[in-house]
XYZ file of C-alpha atoms in Angstrom:
482
model
C 21.570 8.961 -5.665
C 23.677 7.948 -8.644
C 22.823 10.691 -11.179
C 24.730 8.982 -13.997
C 22.578 5.852 -13.689
C 19.390 7.901 -13.265
C 19.723 9.129 -16.827
C 18.556 5.720 -18.087
C 15.055 4.224 -18.237
C 15.527 0.489 -18.855
C 11.895 -0.540 -19.202
C 11.136 2.347 -21.544
C 14.200 1.506 -23.626
C 13.256 -2.189 -23.808
C 9.706 -1.372 -24.902
C 10.934 1.027 -27.618
C 13.283 -1.664 -28.916
C 10.450 -4.199 -28.877
C 8.199 -1.886 -30.916
C 10.818 -1.634 -33.664
C 10.860 -5.422 -34.159
C 7.434 -5.520 -35.855
C 6.440 -8.574 -33.845
C 3.466 -10.631 -35.056
C 0.905 -10.328 -32.240
C -0.430 -13.810 -31.530
C -0.891 -13.064 -27.834
C -3.055 -10.789 -25.704
C -4.294 -8.070 -25.601
C -6.841 -8.946 -28.225
C -7.102 -5.471 -29.699
C -3.830 -6.280 -31.556
C -2.377 -2.820 -31.387
C -5.794 -1.239 -31.934
C -6.724 -3.020 -35.164
C -9.682 -4.762 -33.492
C -11.096 -1.526 -32.048
C -10.497 1.309 -34.465
C -12.588 3.843 -32.549
C -10.503 3.296 -29.428
C -7.311 3.544 -31.478
C -8.481 6.818 -33.011
C -9.291 8.191 -29.566
C -6.154 7.100 -27.693
C -3.695 7.179 -30.567
C -1.712 4.554 -32.442
C 1.348 4.784 -30.188
C -0.624 4.136 -26.993
C -2.366 1.103 -28.463
C 0.873 -0.286 -29.881
C 2.575 0.011 -26.479
C -0.223 -1.824 -24.677
C 1.503 -5.203 -24.636
C 1.593 -8.369 -22.566
C 4.426 -9.689 -20.402
C 7.107 -11.534 -22.381
C 10.721 -12.511 -21.802
C 12.307 -9.422 -23.314
C 9.969 -7.117 -21.358
C 10.172 -8.988 -18.025
C 7.272 -9.844 -15.702
C 5.966 -7.629 -12.906
C 5.096 -10.601 -10.678
C 8.673 -11.903 -10.721
C 10.990 -9.331 -12.324
C 14.471 -10.501 -13.282
C 15.583 -8.043 -15.992
C 14.348 -4.658 -17.203
C 11.534 -4.215 -14.655
C 13.931 -5.215 -11.898
C 16.482 -2.684 -13.165
C 13.825 0.026 -13.328
C 12.708 -0.739 -9.767
C 16.316 -0.613 -8.532
C 16.740 2.808 -10.126
C 13.556 3.954 -8.395
C 14.881 2.724 -5.045
C 18.112 4.654 -5.633
C 16.257 7.836 -6.610
C 13.980 7.741 -3.550
C 16.623 6.699 -1.036
C 15.109 3.281 -0.368
C 16.610 -0.198 -0.315
C 13.859 -1.612 -2.524
C 11.094 -0.246 -4.737
C 8.117 -2.011 -6.271
C 6.098 -0.822 -9.259
C 2.418 -0.784 -8.281
C -0.230 -0.733 -10.998
C -3.220 -0.834 -8.632
C -2.679 2.662 -7.325
C -1.436 3.664 -3.898
C -4.444 1.849 -2.477
C -2.701 -1.441 -3.283
C 0.582 -0.137 -1.856
C -1.039 0.923 1.440
C -2.752 -2.432 1.725
C 0.498 -4.262 1.007
C 2.173 -2.361 3.855
C -0.549 -3.352 6.321
C -0.623 -6.986 5.113
C 3.169 -7.178 5.424
C 3.293 -5.760 8.939
C 0.225 -7.379 10.503
C -1.579 -10.682 10.682
C -5.123 -11.339 11.881
C -5.671 -10.139 15.431
C -2.465 -8.087 15.596
C -2.592 -4.379 16.382
C -1.566 -1.424 14.255
C -1.436 2.161 15.529
C -2.759 4.746 13.083
C -4.480 8.126 12.905
C -8.232 7.893 12.383
C -8.034 10.307 9.430
C -6.451 7.649 7.215
C -7.558 6.954 3.673
C -10.165 4.216 3.327
C -7.525 1.934 1.768
C -5.872 1.490 5.169
C -9.102 0.529 6.918
C -10.047 -1.683 3.961
C -6.784 -3.520 4.604
C -7.920 -4.166 8.176
C -11.228 -5.559 6.906
C -9.352 -8.005 4.688
C -6.505 -9.132 6.937
C -8.174 -8.858 10.348
C -5.614 -6.591 11.999
C -6.996 -4.422 14.790
C -6.605 -0.626 14.707
C -5.466 1.426 17.657
C -6.599 4.890 16.616
C -4.753 8.037 17.565
C -7.100 10.996 17.270
C -5.371 13.672 15.202
C -5.106 17.204 16.459
C -7.613 19.746 15.169
C -7.407 23.381 14.153
C -10.522 25.121 15.478
C -10.482 27.891 12.888
C -10.131 25.544 9.932
C -12.068 22.658 11.465
C -9.768 20.103 9.848
C -7.854 17.145 11.287
C -4.124 17.691 11.655
C -1.333 15.187 12.237
C -0.498 12.962 15.210
C 1.562 14.404 18.022
C 4.562 12.350 19.136
C 3.195 12.437 22.697
C -0.106 10.876 21.594
C 1.708 8.208 19.585
C 3.842 7.424 22.626
C 0.707 7.007 24.763
C -0.698 4.574 22.218
C 2.564 2.621 22.061
C 2.880 2.377 25.849
C -0.756 1.255 26.142
C -0.313 -1.265 23.311
C 3.261 -2.584 23.487
C 2.228 -5.606 21.387
C 1.332 -3.457 18.355
C 3.293 -4.392 15.243
C 3.425 -1.077 13.417
C 2.592 2.621 13.343
C 1.064 4.125 10.203
C 1.605 7.826 9.457
C 0.070 10.170 6.874
C 2.945 12.110 5.312
C 1.405 14.555 4.474
C -2.377 14.631 4.893
C -4.541 15.662 1.961
C -4.409 19.211 3.335
C -0.586 19.223 3.367
C -0.087 18.758 7.113
C 2.791 16.615 8.380
C 3.432 14.957 11.722
C 6.942 14.776 13.172
C 7.748 11.643 11.220
C 11.373 11.522 12.407
C 10.239 11.594 16.019
C 7.585 8.941 15.410
C 10.072 6.652 13.624
C 12.583 6.965 16.449
C 9.900 6.220 19.037
C 8.377 3.276 17.173
C 11.725 1.658 16.412
C 12.718 1.994 20.064
C 9.696 -0.183 20.874
C 10.324 -2.687 18.085
C 7.531 -1.496 15.800
C 7.633 -0.874 12.055
C 6.689 2.515 10.623
C 4.518 2.627 7.513
C 3.966 5.917 5.684
C 1.032 6.778 3.450
C 2.726 9.236 1.100
C -0.026 9.325 -1.490
C 0.432 13.096 -1.537
C 4.161 13.209 -0.878
C 6.139 12.308 -4.015
C 7.675 15.783 -4.157
C 9.046 15.514 -0.601
C 11.830 13.325 -2.032
C 13.103 15.872 -4.532
C 12.032 19.394 -3.572
C 14.023 21.732 -1.338
C 12.605 23.274 1.820
C 9.772 20.729 1.997
C 8.881 18.433 4.928
C 10.902 15.282 5.543
C 10.158 12.243 3.396
C 9.464 8.861 4.962
C 12.629 7.196 3.685
C 14.777 10.117 4.875
C 13.121 9.767 8.289
C 14.013 6.064 8.457
C 10.527 4.622 7.942
C 10.339 0.962 6.994
C 7.796 1.227 4.179
C 6.187 4.049 2.199
C 3.385 4.092 -0.373
C 4.007 6.900 -2.860
C 1.521 8.108 -5.493
C 3.823 9.030 -8.336
C 0.790 9.805 -10.488
C -0.501 12.522 -8.131
C 2.426 14.925 -8.130
C 5.241 13.013 -9.846
C 4.064 12.960 -13.448
C 3.244 9.282 -14.122
C -0.091 7.970 -15.386
C -3.094 7.691 -13.088
C -3.100 4.466 -11.023
C 0.696 4.055 -11.061
C 2.545 4.185 -7.739
C 5.647 3.020 -5.925
C 6.032 1.002 -2.752
C 9.345 1.815 -1.062
C 10.950 -0.433 1.542
C 13.948 -0.700 3.827
C 15.896 -3.893 4.478
C 14.035 -4.095 7.809
C 11.314 -5.912 5.862
C 11.955 -8.859 3.551
C 11.945 -7.882 -0.121
C 10.836 -11.378 -1.125
C 8.005 -11.469 1.419
C 6.749 -8.044 0.312
C 6.700 -9.275 -3.287
C 4.663 -12.311 -2.183
C 2.176 -10.045 -0.420
C 1.884 -7.812 -3.500
C 1.187 -10.842 -5.664
C -1.717 -11.919 -3.448
C -3.826 -9.098 -4.847
C -2.050 -7.299 -7.711
C -2.874 -8.229 -11.304
C -0.712 -10.730 -13.159
C -1.212 -8.578 -16.264
C 0.632 -5.424 -15.293
C 0.038 -2.515 -17.682
C 3.208 -1.552 -19.519
C 1.737 1.889 -20.102
C 1.616 2.400 -16.333
C 5.017 0.828 -15.687
C 6.792 2.799 -18.418
C 5.211 5.979 -17.067
C 6.745 5.151 -13.673
C 10.134 4.527 -15.268
C 10.112 7.838 -17.149
C 8.612 9.806 -14.238
C 11.390 8.537 -11.957
C 14.014 9.584 -14.499
C 12.465 13.043 -14.821
C 12.192 13.515 -11.063
C 15.744 12.353 -10.409
C 17.198 14.684 -13.032
C 14.809 17.655 -12.820
C 12.767 17.269 -9.618
C 14.475 20.042 -7.693
C 13.690 22.590 -10.396
C 10.169 21.256 -11.031
C 9.073 21.404 -7.414
C 10.677 24.805 -6.859
C 8.256 26.017 -9.538
C 5.338 24.272 -7.790
C 6.200 26.019 -4.520
C 6.608 29.379 -6.262
C 3.184 29.088 -7.918
C 1.525 28.027 -4.650
C 3.213 30.715 -2.554
C 2.193 33.404 -5.051
C -1.407 32.149 -5.159
C -1.599 31.983 -1.360
C -0.491 35.584 -1.050
C -2.917 36.840 -3.692
C -5.883 34.839 -2.376
C -5.338 36.175 1.127
C -5.406 39.722 -0.271
C -8.965 39.102 -1.503
C -10.220 38.850 2.074
C -12.662 36.301 3.461
C -10.633 33.346 2.219
C -7.711 31.928 4.176
C -5.023 30.189 2.154
C -3.038 28.745 4.996
C 0.573 27.689 5.174
C 3.713 27.479 7.283
C 2.480 30.108 9.764
C 0.352 27.374 11.385
C 3.288 25.049 12.098
C 3.487 24.364 15.835
C 6.177 21.684 16.169
C 3.542 19.231 17.371
C 0.417 17.954 15.565
C 1.012 20.532 12.798
C 4.712 19.815 12.685
C 5.333 20.897 9.102
C 3.386 22.124 6.082
C 3.797 20.992 2.492
C 3.880 24.351 0.730
C 3.045 22.843 -2.677
C -0.515 22.332 -1.379
C -2.872 25.217 -2.123
C -5.408 24.663 0.655
C -7.996 27.433 1.088
C -10.529 27.872 3.885
C -13.853 29.162 2.527
C -16.301 29.152 5.431
C -15.800 32.830 6.317
C -17.412 33.896 3.016
C -20.469 31.810 3.911
C -19.788 29.006 1.440
C -18.863 25.403 2.037
C -15.750 24.294 0.198
C -17.773 21.928 -1.967
C -20.002 24.834 -3.033
C -16.947 26.798 -4.191
C -15.694 23.626 -5.898
C -18.947 23.297 -7.837
C -19.071 26.982 -8.832
C -15.468 26.890 -10.058
C -16.213 23.883 -12.255
C -19.691 24.835 -13.495
C -19.274 28.587 -13.995
C -15.540 29.025 -14.596
C -14.405 25.712 -16.117
C -11.804 25.301 -13.367
C -11.432 21.793 -11.944
C -9.753 21.704 -8.540
C -8.868 18.616 -6.524
C -11.657 18.704 -3.971
C -13.962 20.730 -1.786
C -15.215 19.603 1.592
C -17.518 21.431 3.965
C -15.028 24.172 4.856
C -12.062 24.041 2.485
C -10.924 23.597 -1.085
C -7.667 22.145 -2.374
C -6.007 22.977 -5.668
C -3.123 20.745 -6.765
C -0.427 22.944 -8.297
C 2.525 21.587 -10.250
C 5.202 22.699 -12.676
C 2.820 21.562 -15.391
C 0.536 24.501 -14.632
C 0.796 27.860 -16.370
C 0.879 31.335 -14.826
C -2.255 32.342 -16.724
C -4.178 29.436 -15.162
C -3.070 30.410 -11.649
C -4.226 33.992 -12.299
C -7.539 32.696 -13.647
C -8.080 30.676 -10.468
C -7.325 33.671 -8.235
C -9.643 35.921 -10.266
C -12.440 33.349 -10.127
C -12.213 33.152 -6.327
C -12.412 36.934 -6.128
C -15.506 37.014 -8.304
C -17.138 34.123 -6.406
C -16.723 36.069 -3.196
C -18.305 39.149 -4.777
C -21.235 37.273 -6.284
C -22.002 34.533 -3.760
C -20.657 35.416 -0.298
C -23.152 35.400 2.548
C -23.464 35.130 6.318
C -21.578 31.996 7.484
C -23.965 31.410 10.388
C -25.185 27.824 10.423
C -22.294 26.281 8.525
C -20.669 23.199 10.036
C -17.419 24.252 11.669
C -15.431 20.996 11.728
C -14.567 18.131 9.392
C -13.548 15.483 11.893
C -15.605 13.695 14.546
C -13.830 11.434 17.042
C -15.056 7.848 16.476
C -16.508 5.526 19.093
C -14.942 2.179 18.146
C -16.935 -0.817 19.363
C -15.470 -3.719 17.339
C -12.805 -4.406 14.751
C -13.502 -3.379 11.132
C -13.308 -6.985 9.935
C -15.714 -8.330 12.555
C -18.231 -5.570 11.872
C -18.001 -5.806 8.094
C -18.528 -9.566 8.041
C -21.181 -9.670 10.796
C -24.843 -10.229 10.064
C -26.215 -6.828 9.124
C -29.509 -5.175 8.316
C -30.227 -1.952 6.426
C -31.620 0.938 8.450
C -32.761 4.445 7.568
C -29.739 6.594 8.368
C -31.732 9.205 10.251
C -32.976 6.498 12.654
C -29.636 4.702 13.127
C -28.204 6.611 16.116
C -26.769 4.214 18.685
C -26.248 1.370 16.203
C -22.864 -0.084 15.192
C -21.972 0.676 11.596
C -21.282 -2.327 9.355
C -19.900 -0.481 6.318
C -18.213 2.769 5.273
C -19.554 6.267 4.758
C -17.178 8.865 3.327
C -16.885 11.888 1.104
C -14.740 11.268 -1.953
C -12.384 12.920 -2.339
C -10.589 12.812 0.067
C -11.782 9.277 0.908
C -11.370 9.548 4.689
C -14.247 7.653 6.338
C -16.858 9.590 8.284
C -17.895 6.170 9.568
C -15.953 2.925 9.347
C -17.179 -0.599 10.143
C -17.314 -1.198 13.890
C -17.960 2.417 14.915
C -20.957 3.690 16.852
C -23.338 5.891 14.870
C -24.159 9.113 16.726
C -26.616 11.940 16.110
C -23.685 14.277 15.437
C -22.439 11.978 12.689
C -25.937 11.680 11.176
C -26.232 15.477 11.125
C -22.828 15.702 9.464
C -23.780 13.160 6.773
C -27.032 14.998 6.025
C -25.173 18.302 5.853
C -22.648 16.853 3.400
C -25.494 15.564 1.217
C -27.231 18.953 1.363
C -24.060 20.762 0.283
C -23.471 18.406 -2.634
C -20.543 16.316 -1.396
C -20.058 13.005 -3.222
C -20.772 10.402 -0.565
C -19.674 6.807 -1.127
C -19.148 3.539 0.726
C -22.633 2.289 1.541
C -24.363 -0.588 -0.199
C -27.258 1.814 -0.822
C -26.056 4.074 -3.640
C -28.488 6.810 -2.565
C -26.914 6.890 0.941
C -30.389 6.856 2.542
C -29.889 3.502 4.278
C -26.924 2.190 6.215
C -26.066 -1.392 7.136
C -25.858 -1.843 10.903
C -24.604 -4.809 12.877
C -27.376 -7.034 14.213
């Protein structure tokens, strides 16, 4: 990384210069710096509205950058150790889908863990690629899916030598990493690309003592949510690439789906976040780790909870743990994670990232304050005292191995009929069912519906999980393939 160059932010500097010119706004957006919508201007602030501008020559164009956006993307590539970087204003969802569209055409195979984000399977629905699922490992105590073992990936590669790519979560939502170096070496040996979903891995590029980043491991492409842990605005992300894929072709793929009206608020936030991470990331993420390590230790002293960490690393499907993640198992106090999530929000005004049926996740960053960490720990202690009960009867696992009967695209676009979920066992699912967050499908198009899955869905509804994906917003009916 060239630290001297990283001290600049070309897009931010160009936009600041533009704002000083007092340009007459005879273009879009129609709010004209907020004058058309004074209530919105009062809410968001004059500076935000003034900076919400359209593409023009002096500010470059995201679809075909040749000046300041191009320079900003090159600085991002340098900071993250990539050959190329692309500003993404459709979130990491659009970056994940670009990776799949770049690597695979209709009918071609891609190897991936089944506990991928819905964006990856959505990409298969759109482009027609065929998944070869590798079932992740599981931890029986926690009941959560882990990473992929290198041995299981090798089995999938040997059984499907015509696959075009391997997709890896780095890390999972829970902070669990596969041996990405080993997977990259194996995939490249067999002529396959490696794509990394690093929606929760921005900090791996700058922190010390954290798991290996995708670019450092030699992956070909990585989708990185800068907004999650890197400090940019929500919906802004980076797509990182090696020279093993064509920069021009990737840009063409991006432009198939990404807006032609890229938000300069999002892009400038990426430019400034990259600058901050390059110059201060080591210090910032050291603070994140320190906060998380302290909270883990204190939460485990409470008893009943299990804030897990590096002690579970096994060199295999739990190859490494991202210690910035504050993942806490709650089932032993007799509460589902989503129940603790709701109590924290409703009774203590503490908003954590998510709760599922056995765990909660708090996202900790250098932007937090010690007092807030202490408040979180104290709230968990009080919740245990006030609400703990016998855990008998709680579901003990998050992940159910799928029975894949047809490709996601074929199932999604087949003739379908709605069916009462409780009567759908044995049918082939024609849509998605998932809890959000984390957005990992319980059912994806083309998978067989089983009684175990139906019980799991009903349990999630009973515990208050936010279920999404079905055409029926009440999640009482599910579309099945005729």
